Short mmCIF file of C-alpha atoms in Angstrom, two decimals:
data_model
loop_
_atom_site.label_atom_id
_atom_site.label_comp_id
_atom_site.label_asym_id
_atom_site.label_seq_id
_atom_site.Cartn_x
_atom_site.Cartn_y
_atom_site.Cartn_z
CA MET A 6 -19.80 -3.67 16.50
CA LYS A 7 -16.20 -3.79 17.74
CA ILE A 8 -13.55 -3.47 15.04
CA LEU A 9 -9.81 -3.97 15.49
CA VAL A 10 -7.45 -2.39 12.94
CA VAL A 11 -3.94 -3.84 12.91
CA GLY A 12 -1.18 -1.36 12.07
CA SER A 13 0.34 1.98 13.00
CA GLY A 14 0.78 4.01 9.81
CA GLY A 15 -0.98 6.56 7.66
CA ARG A 16 -2.90 3.83 5.86
CA GLU A 17 -4.32 2.61 9.16
CA HIS A 18 -5.17 6.16 10.27
CA ALA A 19 -7.08 6.66 7.01
CA LEU A 20 -8.91 3.35 7.46
CA VAL A 21 -9.84 4.16 11.06
CA TRP A 22 -11.00 7.64 10.01
CA LYS A 23 -13.24 6.16 7.31
CA LEU A 24 -14.55 3.34 9.54
CA LYS A 25 -15.52 5.96 12.13
CA GLN A 26 -18.03 7.38 9.63
CA SER A 27 -19.85 4.07 9.19
CA ARG A 28 -23.58 3.72 9.76
CA HIS A 29 -22.69 0.74 11.97
CA ASP A 30 -21.22 3.17 14.55
CA PRO A 31 -18.32 0.83 15.37
CA GLU A 32 -16.28 0.85 18.54
CA LEU A 33 -12.77 1.09 17.12
CA HIS A 34 -9.58 -0.47 18.46
CA CYS A 35 -6.11 -0.29 16.91
CA ALA A 36 -2.89 -2.21 17.53
CA PRO A 37 -0.54 -0.49 18.02
CA GLY A 38 -1.89 2.73 16.45
CA ASN A 39 -0.26 6.16 16.67
CA ALA A 40 -0.90 9.62 18.09
CA GLY A 41 -3.45 10.50 15.41
CA ILE A 42 -5.32 7.20 15.56
CA ALA A 43 -5.57 7.56 19.34
CA ASP A 44 -8.04 10.40 18.83
CA LEU A 45 -10.43 8.00 17.05
CA ALA A 46 -9.80 4.56 18.52
CA HIS A 47 -8.60 2.76 21.62
CA CYS A 48 -4.95 1.96 20.95
CA VAL A 49 -3.30 -1.09 22.47
CA ASP A 50 0.47 -1.57 22.46
CA ILE A 51 0.78 -4.84 20.52
CA ASP A 52 3.28 -5.18 17.69
CA VAL A 53 1.83 -6.18 14.32
CA SER A 54 4.14 -9.22 14.22
CA ASP A 55 2.95 -10.60 17.57
CA LEU A 56 0.15 -12.72 16.17
CA PRO A 57 -0.70 -14.68 19.35
CA ALA A 58 -1.02 -11.44 21.33
CA LEU A 59 -3.28 -9.94 18.65
CA ARG A 60 -5.45 -13.06 18.68
CA ASP A 61 -5.66 -13.04 22.49
CA TYR A 62 -6.62 -9.37 22.49
CA ALA A 63 -9.34 -9.95 19.89
CA ARG A 64 -10.81 -12.72 22.04
CA ARG A 65 -10.48 -10.78 25.30
CA ALA A 66 -11.97 -7.55 23.89
CA LYS A 67 -14.68 -9.49 22.04
CA ILE A 68 -13.73 -7.99 18.69
CA ASP A 69 -16.34 -8.65 15.99
CA LEU A 70 -14.10 -7.89 13.00
CA THR A 71 -10.36 -7.45 12.51
CA ILE A 72 -8.94 -5.49 9.57
CA VAL A 73 -5.25 -5.99 8.81
CA GLY A 74 -3.36 -3.03 7.38
CA PRO A 75 0.27 -4.10 6.74
CA GLU A 76 1.57 -7.05 4.74
CA VAL A 77 3.82 -8.57 7.41
CA PRO A 78 1.09 -10.14 9.60
CA LEU A 79 -0.85 -11.24 6.50
CA CYS A 80 2.16 -13.10 5.09
CA ALA A 81 2.87 -14.53 8.56
CA GLY A 82 -0.60 -16.12 8.69
CA ILE A 83 -2.69 -13.91 10.96
CA VAL A 84 -5.83 -14.74 8.97
CA ASP A 85 -5.25 -18.49 9.39
CA LEU A 86 -4.69 -18.04 13.13
CA PHE A 87 -7.79 -15.92 13.67
CA LYS A 88 -10.06 -18.15 11.59
CA LYS A 89 -8.86 -21.21 13.50
CA GLU A 90 -10.20 -19.50 16.63
CA GLY A 91 -13.50 -18.56 14.98
CA LEU A 92 -12.59 -14.86 14.81
CA ARG A 93 -13.78 -12.81 11.83
CA ILE A 94 -10.94 -11.18 9.95
CA PHE A 95 -10.51 -9.40 6.63
CA GLY A 96 -7.58 -10.35 4.40
CA PRO A 97 -6.03 -13.27 2.52
CA ASP A 98 -4.65 -16.34 4.27
CA ALA A 99 -0.93 -17.08 4.26
CA LEU A 100 -1.03 -19.16 1.07
CA ALA A 101 -2.75 -16.38 -0.88
CA ALA A 102 -0.59 -13.68 0.72
CA ARG A 103 2.43 -15.21 -1.05
CA LEU A 104 1.30 -13.05 -3.95
CA GLU A 105 3.12 -10.23 -2.14
CA GLY A 106 5.44 -12.10 0.18
CA ASP A 107 7.12 -14.19 -2.53
CA LYS A 108 7.66 -12.22 -5.75
CA ALA A 109 9.32 -15.19 -7.45
CA TRP A 110 6.25 -17.35 -6.85
CA ALA A 111 3.93 -14.52 -7.92
CA LYS A 112 5.82 -14.00 -11.19
CA ASP A 113 5.57 -17.72 -11.91
CA VAL A 114 1.80 -17.61 -11.32
CA LEU A 115 1.48 -14.66 -13.70
CA ALA A 116 3.48 -16.51 -16.34
CA ARG A 117 1.55 -19.77 -15.93
CA HIS A 118 -1.77 -18.01 -16.37
CA LYS A 119 -0.60 -15.70 -19.15
CA ILE A 120 -1.36 -12.50 -17.23
CA PRO A 121 0.67 -9.65 -18.83
CA THR A 122 3.89 -8.86 -16.97
CA ALA A 123 7.59 -8.38 -17.69
CA ASN A 124 9.76 -11.34 -18.69
CA HIS A 125 11.81 -12.50 -15.73
CA ARG A 126 14.37 -14.90 -14.30
CA THR A 127 14.59 -16.08 -10.69
CA PHE A 128 17.89 -16.78 -8.90
CA LYS A 129 18.60 -18.52 -5.61
CA GLU A 130 22.39 -18.40 -5.98
CA MET A 131 24.33 -15.14 -6.18
CA ALA A 132 26.94 -16.52 -8.61
CA ALA A 133 24.27 -17.46 -11.15
CA ALA A 134 22.59 -14.05 -10.81
CA LEU A 135 25.92 -12.26 -11.29
CA ALA A 136 26.72 -14.35 -14.36
CA TYR A 137 23.32 -13.52 -15.84
CA VAL A 138 23.63 -9.75 -15.41
CA GLN A 139 27.12 -9.85 -16.92
CA ASP A 140 25.99 -11.82 -19.97
CA THR A 141 22.76 -9.98 -20.77
CA VAL A 142 22.76 -6.93 -23.01
CA ASP A 143 19.12 -5.95 -22.51
CA TYR A 144 19.49 -2.94 -20.22
CA PRO A 145 17.95 -1.34 -18.30
CA LEU A 146 16.65 -4.19 -16.18
CA VAL A 147 15.18 -4.50 -12.69
CA VAL A 148 16.57 -6.44 -9.72
CA LYS A 149 14.00 -7.27 -7.01
CA ALA A 150 14.32 -8.92 -3.63
CA SER A 151 11.73 -11.68 -3.71
CA GLY A 152 10.58 -11.26 -0.10
CA LEU A 153 9.08 -8.38 1.87
CA ALA A 154 11.33 -5.32 1.82
CA ALA A 155 8.95 -2.49 2.78
CA GLY A 156 8.82 -1.22 -0.80
CA LYS A 157 12.59 -0.68 -0.92
CA GLY A 158 13.82 -3.93 -2.50
CA VAL A 159 13.59 -2.83 -6.14
CA THR A 160 16.58 -1.45 -8.09
CA ILE A 161 16.46 -0.20 -11.68
CA CYS A 162 19.83 -0.89 -13.28
CA GLY A 163 21.21 0.83 -16.38
CA ASN A 164 24.20 -1.45 -16.93
CA SER A 165 25.85 -4.66 -15.74
CA GLU A 166 27.88 -2.88 -13.04
CA GLU A 167 24.75 -1.43 -11.44
CA ALA A 168 22.96 -4.78 -11.71
CA ALA A 169 25.87 -6.66 -10.14
CA ALA A 170 25.95 -4.15 -7.28
CA ALA A 171 22.19 -4.60 -6.73
CA VAL A 172 22.56 -8.39 -6.68
CA ARG A 173 25.45 -8.22 -4.20
CA GLU A 174 23.54 -5.78 -2.02
CA ALA A 175 20.52 -8.08 -1.84
CA MET A 176 22.15 -11.51 -1.75
CA GLY A 177 25.64 -10.77 -0.42
CA SER A 178 25.45 -7.97 2.13
CA ARG A 179 21.77 -8.88 2.80
CA ARG A 180 20.56 -5.31 2.96
CA PHE A 181 16.97 -6.61 2.96
CA GLY A 182 17.62 -9.56 5.25
CA SER A 183 16.10 -12.87 4.21
CA ALA A 184 13.93 -11.03 1.66
CA GLY A 185 16.97 -10.95 -0.62
CA ASP A 186 17.84 -14.65 -0.38
CA VAL A 187 16.07 -15.01 -3.74
CA VAL A 188 16.10 -12.30 -6.40
CA VAL A 189 13.93 -11.74 -9.44
CA ILE A 190 15.61 -10.09 -12.42
CA GLU A 191 13.16 -8.81 -15.00
CA ASP A 192 12.88 -6.65 -18.08
CA PHE A 193 12.42 -2.93 -17.49
CA LEU A 194 8.98 -1.77 -18.61
CA GLU A 195 8.60 1.70 -20.09
CA GLY A 196 5.50 3.78 -19.54
CA GLU A 197 3.58 5.45 -16.74
CA GLU A 198 2.82 3.64 -13.50
CA ALA A 199 -0.58 3.41 -11.84
CA SER A 200 -2.12 1.59 -8.91
CA ILE A 201 -5.40 -0.29 -9.17
CA ILE A 202 -6.82 -1.64 -5.93
CA ALA A 203 -9.75 -4.04 -5.87
CA LEU A 204 -11.71 -5.76 -3.13
CA THR A 205 -12.76 -9.34 -3.71
CA ASP A 206 -14.67 -12.00 -1.85
CA GLY A 207 -13.28 -14.65 -4.17
CA LYS A 208 -16.19 -14.54 -6.60
CA THR A 209 -16.97 -10.83 -7.02
CA ILE A 210 -14.57 -7.94 -7.63
CA ALA A 211 -15.15 -4.32 -6.64
CA VAL A 212 -12.53 -2.21 -8.41
CA LEU A 213 -11.68 1.03 -6.63
CA GLU A 214 -10.77 4.29 -8.34
CA SER A 215 -7.27 4.53 -9.82
CA SER A 216 -4.33 6.21 -8.11
CA GLN A 217 -0.66 6.91 -8.70
CA ASP A 218 2.18 6.63 -6.19
CA HIS A 219 5.54 8.44 -6.12
CA LYS A 220 8.20 5.98 -4.96
CA ARG A 221 11.44 7.94 -5.24
CA ALA A 222 12.56 10.03 -2.29
CA HIS A 223 13.22 13.31 -4.09
CA ASP A 224 11.73 15.64 -6.69
CA GLY A 225 11.98 14.63 -10.32
CA ASP A 226 11.72 10.94 -9.38
CA ARG A 227 15.30 10.93 -8.14
CA GLY A 228 16.89 9.30 -5.14
CA PRO A 229 16.31 5.89 -3.54
CA ASN A 230 13.04 3.98 -3.57
CA THR A 231 10.86 4.49 -0.52
CA GLY A 232 7.57 3.15 0.79
CA GLY A 233 5.93 6.05 -1.07
CA MET A 234 6.32 9.84 -0.89
CA GLY A 235 2.86 10.82 -2.09
CA ALA A 236 -0.07 9.80 -4.24
CA TYR A 237 -3.11 11.17 -6.01
CA SER A 238 -6.44 9.81 -7.21
CA PRO A 239 -7.78 9.39 -9.80
CA ALA A 240 -4.86 8.84 -12.19
CA PRO A 241 -5.90 10.20 -15.62
CA VAL A 242 -3.53 7.79 -17.35
CA VAL A 243 -6.06 5.09 -16.47
CA THR A 244 -8.92 5.93 -18.81
CA PRO A 245 -12.33 4.21 -18.42
CA ALA A 246 -11.41 1.93 -21.31
CA LEU A 247 -8.08 1.02 -19.68
CA GLN A 248 -9.83 0.42 -16.37
CA ARG A 249 -12.11 -2.13 -18.05
CA GLU A 250 -9.13 -3.75 -19.78
CA ILE A 251 -7.28 -4.04 -16.47
CA GLU A 252 -10.30 -5.62 -14.82
CA GLU A 253 -10.92 -8.07 -17.67
CA GLN A 254 -7.34 -9.03 -18.51
CA ILE A 255 -5.57 -8.77 -15.14
CA LEU A 256 -7.80 -8.64 -12.05
CA VAL A 257 -10.48 -11.19 -12.96
CA PRO A 258 -7.91 -13.63 -14.43
CA MET A 259 -5.81 -13.23 -11.27
CA VAL A 260 -8.72 -14.19 -9.00
CA HIS A 261 -9.38 -17.25 -11.20
CA ALA A 262 -5.66 -18.07 -11.23
CA MET A 263 -5.53 -18.06 -7.45
CA LYS A 264 -8.43 -20.53 -7.33
CA GLU A 265 -6.62 -22.79 -9.78
CA GLU A 266 -3.46 -22.53 -7.68
CA ARG A 267 -5.54 -23.80 -4.74
CA CYS A 268 -5.14 -20.63 -2.73
CA PRO A 269 -8.39 -18.66 -3.33
CA PHE A 270 -8.08 -14.95 -2.64
CA ASN A 271 -10.31 -12.91 -0.32
CA GLY A 272 -9.31 -9.38 0.62
CA VAL A 273 -7.49 -6.48 -1.04
CA LEU A 274 -5.91 -7.22 -4.42
CA PHE A 275 -3.56 -4.35 -5.24
CA ALA A 276 -2.03 -4.30 -8.72
CA GLY A 277 0.98 -2.09 -9.37
CA LEU A 278 0.84 -1.58 -13.14
CA MET A 279 2.87 -0.08 -15.95
CA MET A 280 0.92 1.42 -18.84
CA THR A 281 3.12 0.32 -21.75
CA ARG A 282 2.67 0.79 -25.48
CA LYS A 283 1.42 -2.80 -25.56
CA GLY A 284 -1.13 -2.22 -22.82
CA PRO A 285 -1.10 -2.50 -19.02
CA LYS A 286 1.36 -4.95 -17.48
CA VAL A 287 1.76 -6.08 -13.89
CA LEU A 288 4.80 -4.80 -12.01
CA GLU A 289 3.76 -6.54 -8.80
CA PHE A 290 0.78 -7.52 -6.70
CA ASN A 291 0.23 -6.54 -3.08
CA VAL A 292 -2.34 -8.06 -0.76
CA ARG A 293 -3.37 -4.98 1.27
CA PHE A 294 -4.31 -1.36 0.75
CA GLY A 295 -1.48 0.68 -0.74
CA ASP A 296 0.25 3.28 1.39
CA PRO A 297 -0.07 6.21 0.60
CA GLU A 298 -2.65 5.40 -2.12
CA CYS A 299 -5.16 4.37 0.54
CA GLN A 300 -5.17 7.86 2.06
CA ALA A 301 -6.14 9.51 -1.24
CA LEU A 302 -8.78 6.85 -1.88
CA MET A 303 -10.41 6.98 1.56
CA VAL A 304 -11.11 10.73 1.41
CA ARG A 305 -12.86 10.16 -1.95
CA LEU A 306 -14.82 7.04 -0.97
CA ARG A 307 -18.48 7.74 -0.27
CA SER A 308 -19.54 4.12 0.29
CA ASP A 309 -19.58 2.66 3.80
CA LEU A 310 -16.20 0.95 4.27
CA VAL A 311 -17.63 -1.44 6.87
CA ASP A 312 -20.23 -2.64 4.35
CA LEU A 313 -17.54 -3.21 1.74
CA ILE A 314 -15.33 -5.20 4.09
CA LEU A 315 -18.21 -7.25 5.49
CA GLY A 316 -19.21 -7.95 1.89
CA CYS A 317 -15.81 -9.58 1.37
CA VAL A 318 -15.77 -11.46 4.67
CA ASP A 319 -19.33 -12.77 4.22
CA ARG A 320 -18.93 -13.37 0.45
CA LYS A 321 -21.73 -10.90 -0.33
CA LEU A 322 -19.70 -8.21 -2.08
CA ASP A 323 -22.13 -8.22 -5.02
CA GLU A 324 -24.72 -6.63 -2.70
CA VAL A 325 -22.59 -3.53 -1.99
CA GLU A 326 -22.26 -0.56 -4.34
CA LEU A 327 -19.30 1.76 -4.76
CA ALA A 328 -19.75 5.56 -4.73
CA TRP A 329 -17.08 8.24 -5.05
CA ASP A 330 -16.51 11.93 -4.53
CA PRO A 331 -15.74 13.11 -8.09
CA ARG A 332 -13.09 15.57 -6.88
CA PRO A 333 -9.42 14.58 -7.07
CA ALA A 334 -7.41 13.96 -3.91
CA VAL A 335 -3.69 14.40 -3.28
CA THR A 336 -1.65 13.10 -0.36
CA VAL A 337 1.88 14.33 0.38
CA VAL A 338 4.17 12.41 2.71
CA VAL A 339 6.19 14.44 5.21
CA ALA A 340 9.23 12.46 6.33
CA GLN A 341 12.12 12.94 8.71
CA GLU A 342 15.53 13.90 7.34
CA GLY A 343 17.49 10.79 6.45
CA TYR A 344 14.55 8.72 5.27
CA PRO A 345 14.58 6.10 3.74
CA GLY A 346 17.83 5.59 5.61
CA THR A 347 18.46 6.16 9.31
CA VAL A 348 16.51 8.93 11.05
CA SER A 349 17.31 10.23 14.51
CA ALA A 350 15.68 13.62 15.11
CA HIS A 351 12.20 12.62 16.41
CA SER A 352 11.16 16.26 16.57
CA GLU A 353 8.02 17.65 18.15
CA ILE A 354 5.36 18.58 15.57
CA LYS A 355 3.34 21.72 16.20
CA GLY A 356 0.35 23.21 14.40
CA LEU A 357 -1.51 19.97 13.63
CA ASP A 358 -4.77 21.39 14.98
CA ARG A 359 -4.83 24.42 12.70
CA PHE A 360 -6.79 22.64 9.98
CA ALA A 361 -9.22 20.60 12.07
CA ALA A 362 -12.20 22.61 10.79
CA ASP A 363 -11.36 22.11 7.09
CA PRO A 364 -13.51 19.22 5.76
CA ASP A 365 -11.38 18.93 2.63
CA LEU A 366 -8.07 18.47 4.43
CA MET A 367 -6.92 15.55 6.55
CA ILE A 368 -3.55 15.07 8.22
CA PHE A 369 -3.11 11.34 8.65
CA HIS A 370 -0.38 10.30 11.08
CA ALA A 371 2.09 7.76 9.72
CA GLY A 372 4.86 7.68 12.32
CA THR A 373 3.96 9.62 15.45
CA LYS A 374 3.73 9.13 19.18
CA GLY A 375 1.99 11.17 21.85
CA GLY A 376 3.64 13.02 24.70
CA ARG A 377 2.63 14.98 27.78
CA GLY A 378 0.09 17.73 27.39
CA GLY A 379 -1.13 16.43 24.04
CA ARG A 380 2.23 16.94 22.36
CA VAL A 381 2.99 14.95 19.21
CA TYR A 382 6.45 13.69 18.23
CA ALA A 383 7.81 12.07 15.09
CA SER A 384 8.61 8.39 15.66
CA GLY A 385 9.36 6.98 12.21
CA GLY A 386 10.67 7.73 8.75
CA ARG A 387 7.39 8.68 7.11
CA VAL A 388 5.62 10.82 9.69
CA LEU A 389 2.58 12.61 8.23
CA ASN A 390 0.33 12.19 5.18
CA VAL A 391 -1.22 15.57 4.36
CA THR A 392 -4.25 14.76 2.22
CA ALA A 393 -6.47 17.28 0.44
CA LEU A 394 -9.47 17.32 -1.87
CA GLY A 395 -9.95 20.02 -4.50
CA LYS A 396 -12.15 20.93 -7.43
CA THR A 397 -9.02 20.50 -9.54
CA TYR A 398 -5.71 18.71 -9.04
CA ARG A 399 -4.00 22.09 -8.71
CA GLU A 400 -6.37 23.16 -5.95
CA ALA A 401 -5.82 19.91 -4.06
CA VAL A 402 -2.05 20.15 -4.43
CA ASP A 403 -1.95 23.79 -3.33
CA ARG A 404 -4.14 23.06 -0.29
CA ALA A 405 -1.89 20.17 0.80
CA TYR A 406 1.35 22.16 0.47
CA ALA A 407 -0.16 25.20 2.20
CA ALA A 408 -0.94 22.99 5.19
CA ILE A 409 2.58 21.53 5.21
CA ASP A 410 4.10 25.00 5.12
CA ALA A 411 1.98 26.03 8.11
CA LEU A 412 3.30 23.18 10.26
CA ASP A 413 6.19 23.58 12.69
CA PHE A 414 8.09 20.34 12.08
CA PRO A 415 11.90 20.65 12.25
CA HIS A 416 14.18 18.20 10.47
CA SER A 417 11.50 17.17 8.00
CA PHE A 418 11.18 17.15 4.23
CA CYS A 419 8.71 16.29 1.51
CA ARG A 420 8.66 16.06 -2.24
CA ARG A 421 7.43 19.29 -3.82
CA ASP A 422 6.25 17.73 -7.07
CA ILE A 423 3.55 15.28 -6.06
CA ALA A 424 1.05 14.91 -8.92
CA HIS A 425 3.51 16.54 -11.33
CA ARG A 426 2.52 14.15 -14.13
CA VAL A 427 -1.10 15.20 -14.08
CA LEU A 428 -0.26 18.89 -13.59
#
């Protein structure tokens, strides 16, 4: 079986690493991949947004199954394009992918189907949005760019001045490009966040273990929002009872809602949730594996990932069982200085091979490129995802940070408090 993974980050490295262990013994391809993925798969230099080139490569290489990592090609319609050509692909079509690509539409779906979420208003004109944030007294509130903003389009505002600045940044100065043409302004939800990722074939749901992401750039949940600075799994805030409640009141109703909206969902349904005093509420839905949640989940997953994905594609997910390593996993993101803003160092990273023999430690590459003589260089903002298993959360955390401290990676930083809530 030939499998193509689309993407170049730590999530895709973790997926390729897990696919490599499959009983199907797949021949793995990745577009475009990175220096770490290149050790496991044949990497081809095709950008994730070049859908025709990806389709042509899948036909030319006789790919049996394509797995899409990032949201951009999903929202752009890669699934529609591949299926039109008779190519097997895992993920939602463009209509269903609006659940992530159009937050205003997604919030309206949640409201129509009475799925618990924050009250919200949607604005297409900056003047109306500014008038609203000046008139309201219910602070804090949240300003979100409706489109895709790489996890950075959300601003929590404590007063009208901060909210007005967030609106102007999104709609006026267009910090997030066209993603900020429409903004969603919603009530701030208090509680502890958690991520619940499920696989669905449209009729069956397989709910994965819980996880928790750390979005802010710096310790103590300070600094700007990022694509994620670390994660751990499981998240104890999600008790077995809460997990059942989330499945029954959010995930299953969402799958039914998508059918009723005439855009049935097949793929990864990722719910970002807030555990409030009134129960779990949806912050947002994504339509792909979370990053870096995926990395912590993949090292714990004992089931065959190929079987799970084929179960979705072939609508036979009810025939596949989930099994997990009971030990907790922690992943810490190592980023270049300046992230989530501009980075320029692109340093060489040394010492990556020191932990190759440790079965409970994986260093997933998120933004790297190879050089002469096997050298590895940073090539993005988030560069490495150091992921460790442990008998306890403390053991996993200590193992991950010990590995980071042993690396020679100039001009880098990481948060030093990943999993602080559970510790």
